[in-house]
Amino acid sequence: MKNYILKIATHDEKGLIYKISEIIFKHHINIIKNDEFVGEGRFFFRASLEGELDENALLNALKQTLPQNASIKLSEKRKKNIIILATKEAHCLGDLLIRHYSAALFADIKAVISNHDTLQELVEKFNLPYHSIKSEDLSRQEHEKKVLECLKQYDFDYIVLAKYMRILSAEFVAHYEGKIINIHHSFLPAFIGANPYKQAYERGVKIIGATAHFVNNNLDEGPIITQAVLPVSHQHSWQEMKEAGANIEKDVLAKALNLVLEDRIFIHTNKTIVF
Amino acid sequence: MKNYILKIATHDEKGLIYKISEIIFKHHINIIKNDEFVGEGRFFFRASLEGELDENALLNALKQTLPQNASIKLSEKRKKNIIILATKEAHCLGDLLIRHYSAALFADIKAVISNHDTLQELVEKFNLPYHSIKSEDLSRQEHEKKVLECLKQYDFDYIVLAKYMRILSAEFVAHYEGKIINIHHSFLPAFIGANPYKQAYERGVKIIGATAHFVNNNLDEGPIITQAVLPVSHQHSWQEMKEAGANIEKDVLAKALNLVLEDRIFIHTNKTIVF
Amino acid sequence: MKNYILKIATHDEKGLIYKISEIIFKHHINIIKNDEFVGEGRFFFRASLEGELDENALLNALKQTLPQNASIKLSEKRKKNIIILATKEAHCLGDLLIRHYSAALFADIKAVISNHDTLQELVEKFNLPYHSIKSEDLSRQEHEKKVLECLKQYDFDYIVLAKYMRILSAEFVAHYEGKIINIHHSFLPAFIGANPYKQAYERGVKIIGATAHFVNNNLDEGPIITQAVLPVSHQHSWQEMKEAGANIEKDVLAKALNLVLEDRIFIHTNKTIVF
Amino acid sequence: MKNYILKIATHDEKGLIYKISEIIFKHHINIIKNDEFVGEGRFFFRASLEGELDENALLNALKQTLPQNASIKLSEKRKKNIIILATKEAHCLGDLLIRHYSAALFADIKAVISNHDTLQELVEKFNLPYHSIKSEDLSRQEHEKKVLECLKQYDFDYIVLAKYMRILSAEFVAHYEGKIINIHHSFLPAFIGANPYKQAYERGVKIIGATAHFVNNNLDEGPIITQAVLPVSHQHSWQEMKEAGANIEKDVLAKALNLVLEDRIFIHTNKTIVF
């Protein structure tokens, strides 16, 4: 018995559920769980399937039945491969390493790439490759070229920016559309850019947050996957906000990553549908 | 064009979604939104339908296709009627009155019944019937008999206990199974019974809560609909906990009531499935 | 026995607590509760006092001992008077009316002013003056002049904008510095300006919020008093976000207002210290 | 310049703040931050001090001035030493290891003791002693005797139960009164004892939680330090509740531990005062 994830996105029309569920039923497979959502004239469907399956036959049947431009993805459930990019901070990376070590992350970490060597010792404790690609004396383009070359040796599904404190160029991002997940240390869209905790302190907010999102060409403006917040007060210096925020950063990143790894997300325009 | 809610609960088997969606499709009605859940071998389905509908034909088709013991409910979407029972506190009742007044509650309040007359003036500002049924010098049985008689003059769907500080007998509850919604001023199952804020204070908890639930024969043990919490500290006296808690009590009750009024809830054993 | 609130703000220096507490002690009054905070070189102190007190003597002693520019405020604890400005929405206003009615608001509502007459019936149920000052065919200046004239008949401490959907001019605000409390229907500084729920929907955030703040000359940029958030998902239309958000708007406004009414807040630069 | 923490607990009487702050002032040391609380007739005071200090002189002055039974503790600010007890689960332990490694924990982990060897490899990655003290074929008393012997080789301030799945006897606890911190995987006092996630699932709650508390003689009834919650729904199996809960367990434990390590907590009867 195998497990599959079926994801369909198309314009909405009458009878889609009926047509899809009929095809699934007639292929004698079980729907373990399914979700659908209709919004702004679009239909999104995700099902977790179980059974012995002729993948091509199912796909063909769906293609013949669904609207012509429908996006239909059927994939066997499997552990994904990820590459982590980090800079100097250990909290998000460390959390992923522990989850990976204790099999609480449905992914294999193939390597960690950093623009510093601060985190090398930590990563190597877990017997994972660490690539220190320094950015000093390099243009953004030159540095990214080196990172891209490094990435090429690996077969991976997603790039996770676990507090990678460099802005990725549009060219870099274009290589991995919908494949890069970032944790931003604010409650987006508030406090885009550098040092959001200091911005939050200066604005005098009473709640701070963290946001996990897909990376696109606009800084901190990609589709949001998940967010979390925590209360602060006048008693917090911005450094204390940063310390407190670190705890939700790692939680939000891990939660978002799990949603991505389980194929639970659709990206539509600049938003996510999360099942 | 009419709007309907279809709710189905049955034991789970293969192809239910297919069979249900086929019937709906062939009756030429739109599914605006549908949710399903399978748990502990049970299948729960709720759909919001839109269209011109031969109700009996649809129900018959479903009955012939679905498992024999399936519970199938089809009802036109309509404002429900509610009776509110309260005692002396104004916050939950007042919140419902304002929601009712400003059309933010999908229900008609038919009457308010209380064992005190404290709230009469407030209720009458909103031109609603108020029945003061005092319990002094009456046994529980005698008092409930009077309340039951009062209820009989009204056609209603649900009874809402908006801080009604009396325990209802099993006999009373039996008349309105799955029809009575209560707000309990604690994070159940913690602090069942009297004065939960004082209990919370004495235990030294750092978070307090409120719980909306259906009433069954066991005090504060009916199926939970929704819960909310808020942080407290050593600085809160139990009276301050009570004041702070009042704010979430009314929110939790209103949120739960909206879910009930929109037919979003299935009761299964001692739990709720909330779509 | 009387109750007083003493509030002191000054630049920080050694021994302030000692000097202040000595003076209080020697005036034979009890400190029920006191809070202090030092930040950015400033010292903030608030004490709740109980006893028979020669107010001038205490003030003089403090003035002679504390730094020359210290702000020292001593006031007997008393119910404050407020004026509410609203537009058409009933939820924030209604909540304040119920709290006022049930003595859960430590203030007297002297009047409600609105640029529409939608809320008149509701306000008059509670026997409070309602002034409908329409803005049609009037310039902002003309309209505000009328509002100012209306305000002049009342003796009040604070103006509460309970979803007053007009922008106040700098001239208007200058009359009531630190005296106007607004509820903004977003998690500031995100989504400043008009229709923040639509902005939130379009950005695809997963959490929405509400912010109570003092009003200053910059739209939605005054000192924040309190904020709250609630989770949303792709399933929320912006109208549903608005409905859900209404519940926290009224809670946040009421919470902030209570803090203001109990003299718990210092405004410093663009921030609040909340004791 | 040294940093000190001064903690005073006594019955309340007039002028305590004045007397304490006078003594501190006259010893020419700075108060960086101070907090006080009066509740149930008790006075609690904590100050963070900075300066050159004759510790005995300050203590003597305080003793002569404060009520006779006052508890007065003055200690130089220093990293505390902790011993962690764990069983098989890696999430809480792993989080503490990462915090320790990245200097985000104000403590030295002296050793990890477990009744299993599951976690040995993880602990040894971080070059920390791991003691596997199996409980098979041993009575509780025999096993605890071995643990006590093991503990004796270390100089430590606190024992942290990072999901140590054994109940400690009253005899064991008596050795370390107020020195043992536990994380319980429920929102206490709900779901005391074994498998709280299963209990929560069976009760059908809509929010689950975690509680960090000091351990005393009654199972899961010691003074609560901090709690956190997260929402669940009918869609969560109890195993999914457990997975989701693991994330707040480690956050709550770390947060509570930081409060303990910074000497921010008073234990009074069965509660905590947390500054």
PDB file of N, CA and C in Angstrom, chain B residues 2-81:
ATOM      1  N   LYS B   2     -32.284  29.564  -3.406  1.00  0.00           N
ATOM      2  CA  LYS B   2     -32.319  29.363  -1.962  1.00  0.00           C
ATOM      3  C   LYS B   2     -30.986  28.806  -1.461  1.00  0.00           C
ATOM      4  N   ASN B   3     -30.770  28.922  -0.182  1.00  0.00           N
ATOM      5  CA  ASN B   3     -29.564  28.375   0.439  1.00  0.00           C
ATOM      6  C   ASN B   3     -29.931  27.285   1.429  1.00  0.00           C
ATOM      7  N   TYR B   4     -29.195  26.189   1.368  1.00  0.00           N
ATOM      8  CA  TYR B   4     -29.442  25.042   2.237  1.00  0.00           C
ATOM      9  C   TYR B   4     -28.160  24.617   2.951  1.00  0.00           C
ATOM     10  N   ILE B   5     -28.372  23.993   4.089  1.00  0.00           N
ATOM     11  CA  ILE B   5     -27.263  23.313   4.764  1.00  0.00           C
ATOM     12  C   ILE B   5     -27.588  21.823   4.769  1.00  0.00           C
ATOM     13  N   LEU B   6     -26.658  21.034   4.281  1.00  0.00           N
ATOM     14  CA  LEU B   6     -26.805  19.580   4.308  1.00  0.00           C
ATOM     15  C   LEU B   6     -25.778  19.010   5.275  1.00  0.00           C
ATOM     16  N   LYS B   7     -26.260  18.241   6.237  1.00  0.00           N
ATOM     17  CA  LYS B   7     -25.343  17.621   7.195  1.00  0.00           C
ATOM     18  C   LYS B   7     -25.555  16.115   7.209  1.00  0.00           C
ATOM     19  N   ILE B   8     -24.471  15.390   7.044  1.00  0.00           N
ATOM     20  CA  ILE B   8     -24.534  13.930   7.027  1.00  0.00           C
ATOM     21  C   ILE B   8     -23.533  13.374   8.027  1.00  0.00           C
ATOM     22  N   ALA B   9     -23.977  12.424   8.842  1.00  0.00           N
ATOM     23  CA  ALA B   9     -23.065  11.706   9.732  1.00  0.00           C
ATOM     24  C   ALA B   9     -23.361  10.226   9.598  1.00  0.00           C
ATOM     25  N   THR B  10     -22.350   9.434   9.365  1.00  0.00           N
ATOM     26  CA  THR B  10     -22.567   7.991   9.180  1.00  0.00           C
ATOM     27  C   THR B  10     -21.263   7.263   9.490  1.00  0.00           C
ATOM     28  N   HIS B  11     -21.323   5.929   9.502  1.00  0.00           N
ATOM     29  CA  HIS B  11     -20.043   5.231   9.613  1.00  0.00           C
ATOM     30  C   HIS B  11     -19.317   5.410   8.283  1.00  0.00           C
ATOM     31  N   ASP B  12     -18.012   5.368   8.341  1.00  0.00           N
ATOM     32  CA  ASP B  12     -17.220   5.649   7.144  1.00  0.00           C
ATOM     33  C   ASP B  12     -17.184   4.434   6.213  1.00  0.00           C
ATOM     34  N   GLU B  13     -17.241   4.705   4.925  1.00  0.00           N
ATOM     35  CA  GLU B  13     -16.927   3.659   3.947  1.00  0.00           C
ATOM     36  C   GLU B  13     -16.433   4.319   2.669  1.00  0.00           C
ATOM     37  N   LYS B  14     -15.870   3.533   1.804  1.00  0.00           N
ATOM     38  CA  LYS B  14     -15.262   4.041   0.577  1.00  0.00           C
ATOM     39  C   LYS B  14     -16.302   4.725  -0.308  1.00  0.00           C
ATOM     40  N   GLY B  15     -15.899   5.832  -0.910  1.00  0.00           N
ATOM     41  CA  GLY B  15     -16.723   6.433  -1.946  1.00  0.00           C
ATOM     42  C   GLY B  15     -17.844   7.337  -1.484  1.00  0.00           C
ATOM     43  N   LEU B  16     -17.882   7.683  -0.212  1.00  0.00           N
ATOM     44  CA  LEU B  16     -18.993   8.496   0.270  1.00  0.00           C
ATOM     45  C   LEU B  16     -19.027   9.872  -0.397  1.00  0.00           C
ATOM     46  N   ILE B  17     -17.865  10.476  -0.491  1.00  0.00           N
ATOM     47  CA  ILE B  17     -17.795  11.801  -1.115  1.00  0.00           C
ATOM     48  C   ILE B  17     -18.287  11.726  -2.566  1.00  0.00           C
ATOM     49  N   TYR B  18     -17.822  10.714  -3.245  1.00  0.00           N
ATOM     50  CA  TYR B  18     -18.228  10.525  -4.642  1.00  0.00           C
ATOM     51  C   TYR B  18     -19.743  10.381  -4.746  1.00  0.00           C
ATOM     52  N   LYS B  19     -20.297   9.531  -3.893  1.00  0.00           N
ATOM     53  CA  LYS B  19     -21.737   9.277  -3.968  1.00  0.00           C
ATOM     54  C   LYS B  19     -22.557  10.525  -3.624  1.00  0.00           C
ATOM     55  N   ILE B  20     -22.121  11.212  -2.595  1.00  0.00           N
ATOM     56  CA  ILE B  20     -22.852  12.422  -2.179  1.00  0.00           C
ATOM     57  C   ILE B  20     -22.736  13.517  -3.238  1.00  0.00           C
ATOM     58  N   SER B  21     -21.502  13.719  -3.726  1.00  0.00           N
ATOM     59  CA  SER B  21     -21.312  14.821  -4.673  1.00  0.00           C
ATOM     60  C   SER B  21     -21.987  14.511  -6.012  1.00  0.00           C
ATOM     61  N   GLU B  22     -22.085  13.246  -6.357  1.00  0.00           N
ATOM     62  CA  GLU B  22     -22.807  12.877  -7.573  1.00  0.00           C
ATOM     63  C   GLU B  22     -24.285  13.249  -7.455  1.00  0.00           C
ATOM     64  N   ILE B  23     -24.865  12.903  -6.318  1.00  0.00           N
ATOM     65  CA  ILE B  23     -26.288  13.210  -6.118  1.00  0.00           C
ATOM     66  C   ILE B  23     -26.527  14.722  -6.160  1.00  0.00           C
ATOM     67  N   ILE B  24     -25.659  15.446  -5.477  1.00  0.00           N
ATOM     68  CA  ILE B  24     -25.809  16.912  -5.466  1.00  0.00           C
ATOM     69  C   ILE B  24     -25.669  17.463  -6.887  1.00  0.00           C
ATOM     70  N   PHE B  25     -24.664  16.969  -7.597  1.00  0.00           N
ATOM     71  CA  PHE B  25     -24.418  17.432  -8.966  1.00  0.00           C
ATOM     72  C   PHE B  25     -25.627  17.166  -9.855  1.00  0.00           C
ATOM     73  N   LYS B  26     -26.186  15.971  -9.729  1.00  0.00           N
ATOM     74  CA  LYS B  26     -27.291  15.588 -10.598  1.00  0.00           C
ATOM     75  C   LYS B  26     -28.600  16.307 -10.242  1.00  0.00           C
ATOM     76  N   HIS B  27     -28.633  16.921  -9.046  1.00  0.00           N
ATOM     77  CA  HIS B  27     -29.784  17.756  -8.719  1.00  0.00           C
ATOM     78  C   HIS B  27     -29.558  19.212  -9.117  1.00  0.00           C
ATOM     79  N   HIS B  28     -28.450  19.457  -9.831  1.00  0.00           N
ATOM     80  CA  HIS B  28     -28.185  20.786 -10.404  1.00  0.00           C
ATOM     81  C   HIS B  28     -28.116  21.898  -9.364  1.00  0.00           C
ATOM     82  N   ILE B  29     -27.549  21.584  -8.223  1.00  0.00           N
ATOM     83  CA  ILE B  29     -27.345  22.648  -7.229  1.00  0.00           C
ATOM     84  C   ILE B  29     -25.850  22.853  -7.007  1.00  0.00           C
ATOM     85  N   ASN B  30     -25.535  24.068  -6.616  1.00  0.00           N
ATOM     86  CA  ASN B  30     -24.132  24.420  -6.368  1.00  0.00           C
ATOM     87  C   ASN B  30     -23.724  24.091  -4.945  1.00  0.00           C
ATOM     88  N   ILE B  31     -22.523  23.569  -4.804  1.00  0.00           N
ATOM     89  CA  ILE B  31     -21.911  23.475  -3.476  1.00  0.00           C
ATOM     90  C   ILE B  31     -21.095  24.747  -3.281  1.00  0.00           C
ATOM     91  N   ILE B  32     -21.518  25.574  -2.344  1.00  0.00           N
ATOM     92  CA  ILE B  32     -20.779  26.806  -2.043  1.00  0.00           C
ATOM     93  C   ILE B  32     -19.532  26.482  -1.246  1.00  0.00           C
ATOM     94  N   LYS B  33     -19.695  25.547  -0.334  1.00  0.00           N
ATOM     95  CA  LYS B  33     -18.589  25.188   0.563  1.00  0.00           C
ATOM     96  C   LYS B  33     -18.917  23.823   1.112  1.00  0.00           C
ATOM     97  N   ASN B  34     -17.954  22.945   1.166  1.00  0.00           N
ATOM     98  CA  ASN B  34     -18.225  21.692   1.866  1.00  0.00           C
ATOM     99  C   ASN B  34     -17.023  21.256   2.675  1.00  0.00           C
ATOM    100  N   ASP B  35     -17.322  20.583   3.760  1.00  0.00           N
ATOM    101  CA  ASP B  35     -16.293  20.080   4.654  1.00  0.00           C
ATOM    102  C   ASP B  35     -16.617  18.642   4.982  1.00  0.00           C
ATOM    103  N   GLU B  36     -15.551  17.858   5.125  1.00  0.00           N
ATOM    104  CA  GLU B  36     -15.810  16.499   5.603  1.00  0.00           C
ATOM    105  C   GLU B  36     -14.706  16.114   6.574  1.00  0.00           C
ATOM    106  N   PHE B  37     -15.001  15.166   7.401  1.00  0.00           N
ATOM    107  CA  PHE B  37     -14.018  14.699   8.368  1.00  0.00           C
ATOM    108  C   PHE B  37     -14.307  13.242   8.653  1.00  0.00           C
ATOM    109  N   VAL B  38     -13.239  12.476   8.718  1.00  0.00           N
ATOM    110  CA  VAL B  38     -13.367  11.075   9.100  1.00  0.00           C
ATOM    111  C   VAL B  38     -12.538  10.847  10.354  1.00  0.00           C
ATOM    112  N   GLY B  39     -13.191  10.324  11.375  1.00  0.00           N
ATOM    113  CA  GLY B  39     -12.464  10.057  12.616  1.00  0.00           C
ATOM    114  C   GLY B  39     -13.140   8.946  13.380  1.00  0.00           C
ATOM    115  N   GLU B  40     -12.341   8.078  13.961  1.00  0.00           N
ATOM    116  CA  GLU B  40     -12.879   6.961  14.757  1.00  0.00           C
ATOM    117  C   GLU B  40     -13.939   6.180  13.967  1.00  0.00           C
ATOM    118  N   GLY B  41     -13.700   6.036  12.650  1.00  0.00           N
ATOM    119  CA  GLY B  41     -14.593   5.229  11.841  1.00  0.00           C
ATOM    120  C   GLY B  41     -15.888   5.910  11.438  1.00  0.00           C
ATOM    121  N   ARG B  42     -16.013   7.192  11.786  1.00  0.00           N
ATOM    122  CA  ARG B  42     -17.221   7.938  11.449  1.00  0.00           C
ATOM    123  C   ARG B  42     -16.900   8.968  10.369  1.00  0.00           C
ATOM    124  N   PHE B  43     -17.896   9.211   9.534  1.00  0.00           N
ATOM    125  CA  PHE B  43     -17.777  10.171   8.448  1.00  0.00           C
ATOM    126  C   PHE B  43     -18.741  11.325   8.724  1.00  0.00           C
ATOM    127  N   PHE B  44     -18.215  12.553   8.668  1.00  0.00           N
ATOM    128  CA  PHE B  44     -19.044  13.745   8.891  1.00  0.00           C
ATOM    129  C   PHE B  44     -18.923  14.652   7.669  1.00  0.00           C
ATOM    130  N   PHE B  45     -20.033  15.128   7.193  1.00  0.00           N
ATOM    131  CA  PHE B  45     -20.049  15.930   5.979  1.00  0.00           C
ATOM    132  C   PHE B  45     -21.022  17.086   6.157  1.00  0.00           C
ATOM    133  N   ARG B  46     -20.593  18.257   5.771  1.00  0.00           N
ATOM    134  CA  ARG B  46     -21.476  19.430   5.800  1.00  0.00           C
ATOM    135  C   ARG B  46     -21.263  20.208   4.519  1.00  0.00           C
ATOM    136  N   ALA B  47     -22.343  20.546   3.857  1.00  0.00           N
ATOM    137  CA  ALA B  47     -22.226  21.358   2.648  1.00  0.00           C
ATOM    138  C   ALA B  47     -23.212  22.507   2.707  1.00  0.00           C
ATOM    139  N   SER B  48     -22.761  23.623   2.196  1.00  0.00           N
ATOM    140  CA  SER B  48     -23.610  24.790   2.029  1.00  0.00           C
ATOM    141  C   SER B  48     -24.002  24.807   0.551  1.00  0.00           C
ATOM    142  N   LEU B  49     -25.318  24.670   0.290  1.00  0.00           N
ATOM    143  CA  LEU B  49     -25.802  24.508  -1.084  1.00  0.00           C
ATOM    144  C   LEU B  49     -26.592  25.732  -1.524  1.00  0.00           C
ATOM    145  N   GLU B  50     -26.611  25.945  -2.822  1.00  0.00           N
ATOM    146  CA  GLU B  50     -27.339  27.084  -3.376  1.00  0.00           C
ATOM    147  C   GLU B  50     -28.057  26.645  -4.640  1.00  0.00           C
ATOM    148  N   GLY B  51     -29.343  26.959  -4.748  1.00  0.00           N
ATOM    149  CA  GLY B  51     -30.058  26.608  -5.970  1.00  0.00           C
ATOM    150  C   GLY B  51     -31.530  26.345  -5.722  1.00  0.00           C
ATOM    151  N   GLU B  52     -32.217  25.944  -6.786  1.00  0.00           N
ATOM    152  CA  GLU B  52     -33.611  25.558  -6.658  1.00  0.00           C
ATOM    153  C   GLU B  52     -33.636  24.064  -6.434  1.00  0.00           C
ATOM    154  N   LEU B  53     -34.324  23.621  -5.410  1.00  0.00           N
ATOM    155  CA  LEU B  53     -34.122  22.268  -4.928  1.00  0.00           C
ATOM    156  C   LEU B  53     -35.444  21.584  -4.606  1.00  0.00           C
ATOM    157  N   ASP B  54     -35.585  20.350  -5.081  1.00  0.00           N
ATOM    158  CA  ASP B  54     -36.678  19.492  -4.617  1.00  0.00           C
ATOM    159  C   ASP B  54     -36.135  18.759  -3.396  1.00  0.00           C
ATOM    160  N   GLU B  55     -36.469  19.288  -2.230  1.00  0.00           N
ATOM    161  CA  GLU B  55     -35.849  18.786  -0.996  1.00  0.00           C
ATOM    162  C   GLU B  55     -36.074  17.292  -0.779  1.00  0.00           C
ATOM    163  N   ASN B  56     -37.316  16.857  -0.994  1.00  0.00           N
ATOM    164  CA  ASN B  56     -37.612  15.442  -0.764  1.00  0.00           C
ATOM    165  C   ASN B  56     -36.859  14.541  -1.719  1.00  0.00           C
ATOM    166  N   ALA B  57     -36.776  14.958  -2.969  1.00  0.00           N
ATOM    167  CA  ALA B  57     -36.060  14.158  -3.959  1.00  0.00           C
ATOM    168  C   ALA B  57     -34.596  14.003  -3.569  1.00  0.00           C
ATOM    169  N   LEU B  58     -33.971  15.110  -3.144  1.00  0.00           N
ATOM    170  CA  LEU B  58     -32.571  15.035  -2.754  1.00  0.00           C
ATOM    171  C   LEU B  58     -32.398  14.127  -1.540  1.00  0.00           C
ATOM    172  N   LEU B  59     -33.268  14.314  -0.551  1.00  0.00           N
ATOM    173  CA  LEU B  59     -33.171  13.488   0.657  1.00  0.00           C
ATOM    174  C   LEU B  59     -33.364  12.008   0.332  1.00  0.00           C
ATOM    175  N   ASN B  60     -34.337  11.714  -0.511  1.00  0.00           N
ATOM    176  CA  ASN B  60     -34.576  10.310  -0.874  1.00  0.00           C
ATOM    177  C   ASN B  60     -33.390   9.695  -1.597  1.00  0.00           C
ATOM    178  N   ALA B  61     -32.812  10.461  -2.503  1.00  0.00           N
ATOM    179  CA  ALA B  61     -31.647   9.959  -3.238  1.00  0.00           C
ATOM    180  C   ALA B  61     -30.505   9.662  -2.276  1.00  0.00           C
ATOM    181  N   LEU B  62     -30.310  10.568  -1.332  1.00  0.00           N
ATOM    182  CA  LEU B  62     -29.228  10.360  -0.354  1.00  0.00           C
ATOM    183  C   LEU B  62     -29.515   9.137   0.512  1.00  0.00           C
ATOM    184  N   LYS B  63     -30.763   9.004   0.956  1.00  0.00           N
ATOM    185  CA  LYS B  63     -31.124   7.875   1.823  1.00  0.00           C
ATOM    186  C   LYS B  63     -30.908   6.544   1.131  1.00  0.00           C
ATOM    187  N   GLN B  64     -31.253   6.505  -0.159  1.00  0.00           N
ATOM    188  CA  GLN B  64     -31.097   5.245  -0.896  1.00  0.00           C
ATOM    189  C   GLN B  64     -29.637   4.871  -1.115  1.00  0.00           C
ATOM    190  N   THR B  65     -28.774   5.873  -1.157  1.00  0.00           N
ATOM    191  CA  THR B  65     -27.374   5.631  -1.490  1.00  0.00           C
ATOM    192  C   THR B  65     -26.489   5.449  -0.265  1.00  0.00           C
ATOM    193  N   LEU B  66     -26.785   6.204   0.784  1.00  0.00           N
ATOM    194  CA  LEU B  66     -25.899   6.198   1.963  1.00  0.00           C
ATOM    195  C   LEU B  66     -26.222   5.010   2.864  1.00  0.00           C
ATOM    196  N   PRO B  67     -25.289   4.656   3.766  1.00  0.00           N
ATOM    197  CA  PRO B  67     -25.527   3.555   4.696  1.00  0.00           C
ATOM    198  C   PRO B  67     -26.830   3.755   5.461  1.00  0.00           C
ATOM    199  N   GLN B  68     -27.442   2.648   5.831  1.00  0.00           N
ATOM    200  CA  GLN B  68     -28.802   2.665   6.353  1.00  0.00           C
ATOM    201  C   GLN B  68     -29.001   3.551   7.587  1.00  0.00           C
ATOM    202  N   ASN B  69     -27.985   3.574   8.472  1.00  0.00           N
ATOM    203  CA  ASN B  69     -28.165   4.352   9.700  1.00  0.00           C
ATOM    204  C   ASN B  69     -27.671   5.784   9.590  1.00  0.00           C
ATOM    205  N   ALA B  70     -27.367   6.183   8.409  1.00  0.00           N
ATOM    206  CA  ALA B  70     -26.835   7.537   8.241  1.00  0.00           C
ATOM    207  C   ALA B  70     -27.821   8.584   8.749  1.00  0.00           C
ATOM    208  N   SER B  71     -27.275   9.594   9.430  1.00  0.00           N
ATOM    209  CA  SER B  71     -28.087  10.754   9.812  1.00  0.00           C
ATOM    210  C   SER B  71     -27.939  11.787   8.702  1.00  0.00           C
ATOM    211  N   ILE B  72     -29.075  12.170   8.105  1.00  0.00           N
ATOM    212  CA  ILE B  72     -29.051  13.106   6.969  1.00  0.00           C
ATOM    213  C   ILE B  72     -29.988  14.266   7.287  1.00  0.00           C
ATOM    214  N   LYS B  73     -29.436  15.454   7.350  1.00  0.00           N
ATOM    215  CA  LYS B  73     -30.279  16.607   7.640  1.00  0.00           C
ATOM    216  C   LYS B  73     -30.105  17.670   6.561  1.00  0.00           C
ATOM    217  N   LEU B  74     -31.227  18.052   5.990  1.00  0.00           N
ATOM    218  CA  LEU B  74     -31.203  19.107   4.977  1.00  0.00           C
ATOM    219  C   LEU B  74     -32.133  20.214   5.453  1.00  0.00           C
ATOM    220  N   SER B  75     -31.612  21.405   5.575  1.00  0.00           N
ATOM    221  CA  SER B  75     -32.494  22.483   6.045  1.00  0.00           C
ATOM    222  C   SER B  75     -32.166  23.773   5.326  1.00  0.00           C
ATOM    223  N   GLU B  76     -33.235  24.487   5.014  1.00  0.00           N
ATOM    224  CA  GLU B  76     -33.005  25.773   4.397  1.00  0.00           C
ATOM    225  C   GLU B  76     -32.313  26.675   5.408  1.00  0.00           C
ATOM    226  N   LYS B  77     -31.395  27.467   4.904  1.00  0.00           N
ATOM    227  CA  LYS B  77     -30.668  28.390   5.776  1.00  0.00           C
ATOM    228  C   LYS B  77     -31.667  29.411   6.296  1.00  0.00           C
ATOM    229  N   ARG B  78     -31.734  29.562   7.612  1.00  0.00           N
ATOM    230  CA  ARG B  78     -32.663  30.528   8.176  1.00  0.00           C
ATOM    231  C   ARG B  78     -32.145  30.983   9.536  1.00  0.00           C
ATOM    232  N   LYS B  79     -32.595  32.153   9.891  1.00  0.00           N
ATOM    233  CA  LYS B  79     -32.319  32.681  11.219  1.00  0.00           C
ATOM    234  C   LYS B  79     -32.934  31.753  12.239  1.00  0.00           C
ATOM    235  N   LYS B  80     -32.177  31.417  13.269  1.00  0.00           N
ATOM    236  CA  LYS B  80     -32.718  30.572  14.323  1.00  0.00           C
ATOM    237  C   LYS B  80     -33.330  31.442  15.429  1.00  0.00           C
ATOM    238  N   ASN B  81     -34.161  30.811  16.213  1.00  0.00           N
ATOM    239  CA  ASN B  81     -34.746  31.479  17.371  1.00  0.00           C
ATOM    240  C   ASN B  81     -34.086  30.977  18.644  1.00  0.00           C
TER     241      ASN B  81
END
